[in-house]
Amino acid sequence: MEKIEKEKLIKLCSVLNNFNCLQLLYGKVYKSSELAFFLENSNYVVLGRGIINSKSLNILEGQDKLKYIEENFIQIQSEKEFQAFKENLLLTKKETDQQNQISVEQWKIKLKNVIEENTSESISDEDKKKIFETILNCPIKKEEIEPYYWEVFDIVGTAEKTRNIFNAKDGIKLNKNDFPQKNRYNKEEEN
């Protein structure tokens, strides 16, 4: 948080007679340079004697901002508090990474199920794997999808099932007018 913001908060505390918050803002945090290193890729900022999550702090105004500071301020004034916060931050990051990994794995399972539902039994496992890899690696911009779409279409055989498979990927929403077959054949004739 910038010095200007801290000064504004100090003035706000003084005007509203919030001395508890004022005490938190005055002073310095323990091991500020080491702490800054750990906070680089987080939403936390150093503020006075400790740190606070700045995401919500920047949205709030006046008394709500001071109340948020009092309730969510993490004071770091000793080695013990510093180590406890560091461990908590690393644990939170690890949990977030695990949740992201789980959601990616869940999406892959969902995609495999959608491919199974939208392909006939005559399609080989090798072709299903090719469809899976194509969807996994295709871009999400509609303008860039077309070659991938036709690759999957050639295996699946119907536009509706091809759309269903592509729509299983987050960020892609195809409708029946996006890649009409007649346009494909017109482009092929031109080439």
GROMACS .gro file of C-alpha atoms in nm:
model
  191
    1MET     CA    1   0.000   0.000   0.000
    2GLU     CA    2   0.134   0.341  -0.091
    3LYS     CA    3   0.244   0.587   0.172
    4ILE     CA    4  -0.028   0.829   0.060
    5GLU     CA    5  -0.294   0.566   0.131
    6LYS     CA    6  -0.149   0.501   0.475
    7GLU     CA    7  -0.157   0.874   0.553
    8LYS     CA    8  -0.520   0.891   0.441
    9LEU     CA    9  -0.604   0.600   0.669
   10ILE     CA   10  -0.427   0.767   0.961
   11LYS     CA   11  -0.627   1.088   0.903
   12LEU     CA   12  -0.948   0.884   0.879
   13CYS     CA   13  -0.867   0.710   1.208
   14SER     CA   14  -0.804   1.045   1.375
   15VAL     CA   15  -1.126   1.201   1.245
   16LEU     CA   16  -1.334   0.900   1.351
   17ASN     CA   17  -1.149   0.862   1.684
   18ASN     CA   18  -1.056   0.503   1.604
   19PHE     CA   19  -0.746   0.467   1.821
   20ASN     CA   20  -0.725   0.087   1.792
   21CYS     CA   21  -0.684   0.112   1.418
   22LEU     CA   22  -0.446   0.404   1.458
   23GLN     CA   23  -0.215   0.192   1.676
   24LEU     CA   24  -0.204  -0.078   1.407
   25LEU     CA   25  -0.107   0.174   1.139
   26TYR     CA   26   0.180   0.331   1.333
   27GLY     CA   27   0.505   0.144   1.361
   28LYS     CA   28   0.690  -0.100   1.142
   29VAL     CA   29   0.638  -0.461   1.059
   30TYR     CA   30   0.889  -0.727   1.168
   31LYS     CA   31   1.139  -0.832   0.894
   32SER     CA   32   0.983  -0.608   0.630
   33SER     CA   33   1.223  -0.704   0.348
   34GLU     CA   34   1.174  -1.080   0.398
   35LEU     CA   35   0.802  -1.029   0.432
   36ALA     CA   36   0.789  -0.830   0.108
   37PHE     CA   37   0.947  -1.129  -0.070
   38PHE     CA   38   0.672  -1.364   0.051
   39LEU     CA   39   0.397  -1.118  -0.035
   40GLU     CA   40   0.506  -1.065  -0.397
   41ASN     CA   41   0.244  -1.287  -0.559
   42SER     CA   42  -0.031  -1.248  -0.303
   43ASN     CA   43  -0.310  -1.002  -0.227
   44TYR     CA   44  -0.146  -0.902   0.101
   45VAL     CA   45   0.027  -0.568   0.156
   46VAL     CA   46   0.238  -0.437   0.441
   47LEU     CA   47   0.052  -0.176   0.643
   48GLY     CA   48   0.200  -0.032   0.961
   49ARG     CA   49   0.274  -0.307   1.216
   50GLY     CA   50   0.150  -0.593   1.001
   51ILE     CA   51  -0.019  -0.694   0.681
   52ILE     CA   52  -0.367  -0.703   0.535
   53ASN     CA   53  -0.543  -0.845   0.232
   54SER     CA   54  -0.574  -0.544   0.002
   55LYS     CA   55  -0.836  -0.694  -0.229
   56SER     CA   56  -1.132  -0.591  -0.013
   57LEU     CA   57  -0.957  -0.297   0.148
   58ASN     CA   58  -0.946  -0.100  -0.177
   59ILE     CA   59  -1.323  -0.135  -0.228
   60LEU     CA   60  -1.435  -0.014   0.115
   61GLU     CA   61  -1.468   0.346   0.232
   62GLY     CA   62  -1.475   0.533   0.563
   63GLN     CA   63  -1.586   0.348   0.875
   64ASP     CA   64  -1.623   0.021   0.681
   65LYS     CA   65  -1.258   0.039   0.579
   66LEU     CA   66  -1.144   0.089   0.938
   67LYS     CA   67  -1.367  -0.194   1.061
   68TYR     CA   68  -1.220  -0.421   0.793
   69ILE     CA   69  -0.867  -0.328   0.904
   70GLU     CA   70  -0.945  -0.404   1.269
   71GLU     CA   71  -1.103  -0.741   1.185
   72ASN     CA   72  -0.855  -0.862   0.922
   73PHE     CA   73  -0.523  -0.705   1.020
   74ILE     CA   74  -0.246  -0.958   1.080
   75GLN     CA   75   0.006  -0.811   1.319
   76ILE     CA   76   0.365  -0.925   1.268
   77GLN     CA   77   0.592  -0.798   1.544
   78SER     CA   78   0.798  -1.105   1.635
   79GLU     CA   79   0.977  -1.403   1.482
   80LYS     CA   80   0.697  -1.631   1.603
   81GLU     CA   81   0.427  -1.425   1.429
   82PHE     CA   82   0.642  -1.400   1.117
   83GLN     CA   83   0.696  -1.778   1.097
   84ALA     CA   84   0.327  -1.849   1.166
   85PHE     CA   85   0.218  -1.619   0.884
   86LYS     CA   86   0.480  -1.758   0.647
   87GLU     CA   87   0.365  -2.116   0.713
   88ASN     CA   88   0.000  -2.015   0.674
   89LEU     CA   89   0.070  -1.839   0.342
   90LEU     CA   90   0.262  -2.139   0.206
   91LEU     CA   91  -0.012  -2.378   0.320
   92THR     CA   92  -0.281  -2.164   0.158
   93LYS     CA   93  -0.084  -2.152  -0.168
   94LYS     CA   94  -0.037  -2.529  -0.162
   95GLU     CA   95  -0.410  -2.585  -0.102
   96THR     CA   96  -0.499  -2.348  -0.387
   97ASP     CA   97  -0.262  -2.529  -0.622
   98GLN     CA   98  -0.415  -2.864  -0.521
   99GLN     CA   99  -0.768  -2.734  -0.579
  100ASN     CA  100  -0.667  -2.605  -0.923
  101GLN     CA  101  -0.512  -2.942  -1.006
  102ILE     CA  102  -0.827  -3.124  -0.891
  103SER     CA  103  -1.049  -2.899  -1.102
  104VAL     CA  104  -0.831  -2.962  -1.410
  105GLU     CA  105  -0.851  -3.337  -1.350
  106GLN     CA  106  -1.229  -3.316  -1.303
  107TRP     CA  107  -1.260  -3.125  -1.629
  108LYS     CA  108  -1.057  -3.390  -1.813
  109ILE     CA  109  -1.287  -3.661  -1.677
  110LYS     CA  110  -1.592  -3.458  -1.783
  111LEU     CA  111  -1.444  -3.412  -2.131
  112LYS     CA  112  -1.382  -3.786  -2.166
  113ASN     CA  113  -1.743  -3.853  -2.065
  114VAL     CA  114  -1.876  -3.599  -2.316
  115ILE     CA  115  -1.663  -3.758  -2.589
  116GLU     CA  116  -1.801  -4.103  -2.496
  117GLU     CA  117  -2.159  -3.972  -2.506
  118ASN     CA  118  -2.114  -3.801  -2.843
  119THR     CA  119  -1.927  -4.068  -3.035
  120SER     CA  120  -2.059  -4.392  -3.172
  121GLU     CA  121  -1.927  -4.731  -3.066
  122SER     CA  122  -1.766  -4.775  -3.407
  123ILE     CA  123  -1.515  -4.499  -3.333
  124SER     CA  124  -1.187  -4.645  -3.209
  125ASP     CA  125  -1.025  -4.561  -2.876
  126GLU     CA  126  -0.736  -4.412  -3.072
  127ASP     CA  127  -0.973  -4.168  -3.246
  128LYS     CA  128  -1.137  -4.081  -2.913
  129LYS     CA  129  -0.794  -4.008  -2.770
  130LYS     CA  130  -0.720  -3.791  -3.075
  131ILE     CA  131  -1.045  -3.597  -3.014
  132PHE     CA  132  -0.951  -3.554  -2.647
  133GLU     CA  133  -0.604  -3.421  -2.734
  134THR     CA  134  -0.749  -3.190  -3.001
  135ILE     CA  135  -0.998  -3.034  -2.758
  136LEU     CA  136  -0.736  -3.014  -2.486
  137ASN     CA  137  -0.495  -2.822  -2.710
  138CYS     CA  138  -0.736  -2.610  -2.914
  139PRO     CA  139  -0.768  -2.236  -2.852
  140ILE     CA  140  -1.089  -2.090  -2.712
  141LYS     CA  141  -1.122  -1.805  -2.963
  142LYS     CA  142  -1.391  -1.891  -3.214
  143GLU     CA  143  -1.187  -1.753  -3.505
  144GLU     CA  144  -0.902  -1.994  -3.428
  145ILE     CA  145  -1.112  -2.306  -3.362
  146GLU     CA  146  -1.221  -2.388  -3.717
  147PRO     CA  147  -0.939  -2.626  -3.821
  148TYR     CA  148  -0.975  -2.814  -3.491
  149TYR     CA  149  -1.352  -2.825  -3.536
  150TRP     CA  150  -1.328  -2.990  -3.878
  151GLU     CA  151  -1.069  -3.236  -3.751
  152VAL     CA  152  -1.310  -3.353  -3.479
  153PHE     CA  153  -1.608  -3.335  -3.717
  154ASP     CA  154  -1.436  -3.573  -3.959
  155ILE     CA  155  -1.412  -3.831  -3.681
  156VAL     CA  156  -1.751  -3.776  -3.514
  157GLY     CA  157  -1.956  -3.724  -3.830
  158THR     CA  158  -2.225  -3.482  -3.708
  159ALA     CA  159  -2.217  -3.111  -3.638
  160GLU     CA  160  -2.435  -3.136  -3.326
  161LYS     CA  161  -2.212  -3.392  -3.155
  162THR     CA  162  -1.899  -3.200  -3.257
  163ARG     CA  163  -2.044  -2.882  -3.101
  164ASN     CA  164  -2.132  -3.072  -2.783
  165ILE     CA  165  -1.774  -3.192  -2.751
  166PHE     CA  166  -1.627  -2.844  -2.808
  167ASN     CA  167  -1.876  -2.681  -2.570
  168ALA     CA  168  -1.743  -2.903  -2.291
  169LYS     CA  169  -1.431  -2.683  -2.285
  170ASP     CA  170  -1.461  -2.370  -2.071
  171GLY     CA  171  -1.467  -2.054  -2.279
  172ILE     CA  172  -1.607  -2.218  -2.592
  173LYS     CA  173  -1.973  -2.177  -2.681
  174LEU     CA  174  -2.050  -2.285  -3.034
  175ASN     CA  175  -2.395  -2.274  -3.191
  176LYS     CA  176  -2.530  -2.438  -3.505
  177ASN     CA  177  -2.447  -2.137  -3.725
  178ASP     CA  178  -2.078  -2.113  -3.638
  179PHE     CA  179  -1.925  -2.361  -3.883
  180PRO     CA  180  -2.178  -2.458  -4.153
  181GLN     CA  181  -2.070  -2.749  -4.370
  182LYS     CA  182  -2.152  -2.569  -4.695
  183ASN     CA  183  -1.893  -2.300  -4.612
  184ARG     CA  184  -1.632  -2.570  -4.558
  185TYR     CA  185  -1.691  -2.719  -4.900
  186ASN     CA  186  -1.691  -2.374  -5.064
  187LYS     CA  187  -1.352  -2.297  -4.906
  188GLU     CA  188  -1.214  -2.634  -5.020
  189GLU     CA  189  -1.335  -2.571  -5.377
  190GLU     CA  190  -1.164  -2.230  -5.379
  191ASN     CA  191  -0.834  -2.388  -5.276
   0.00000   0.00000   0.00000
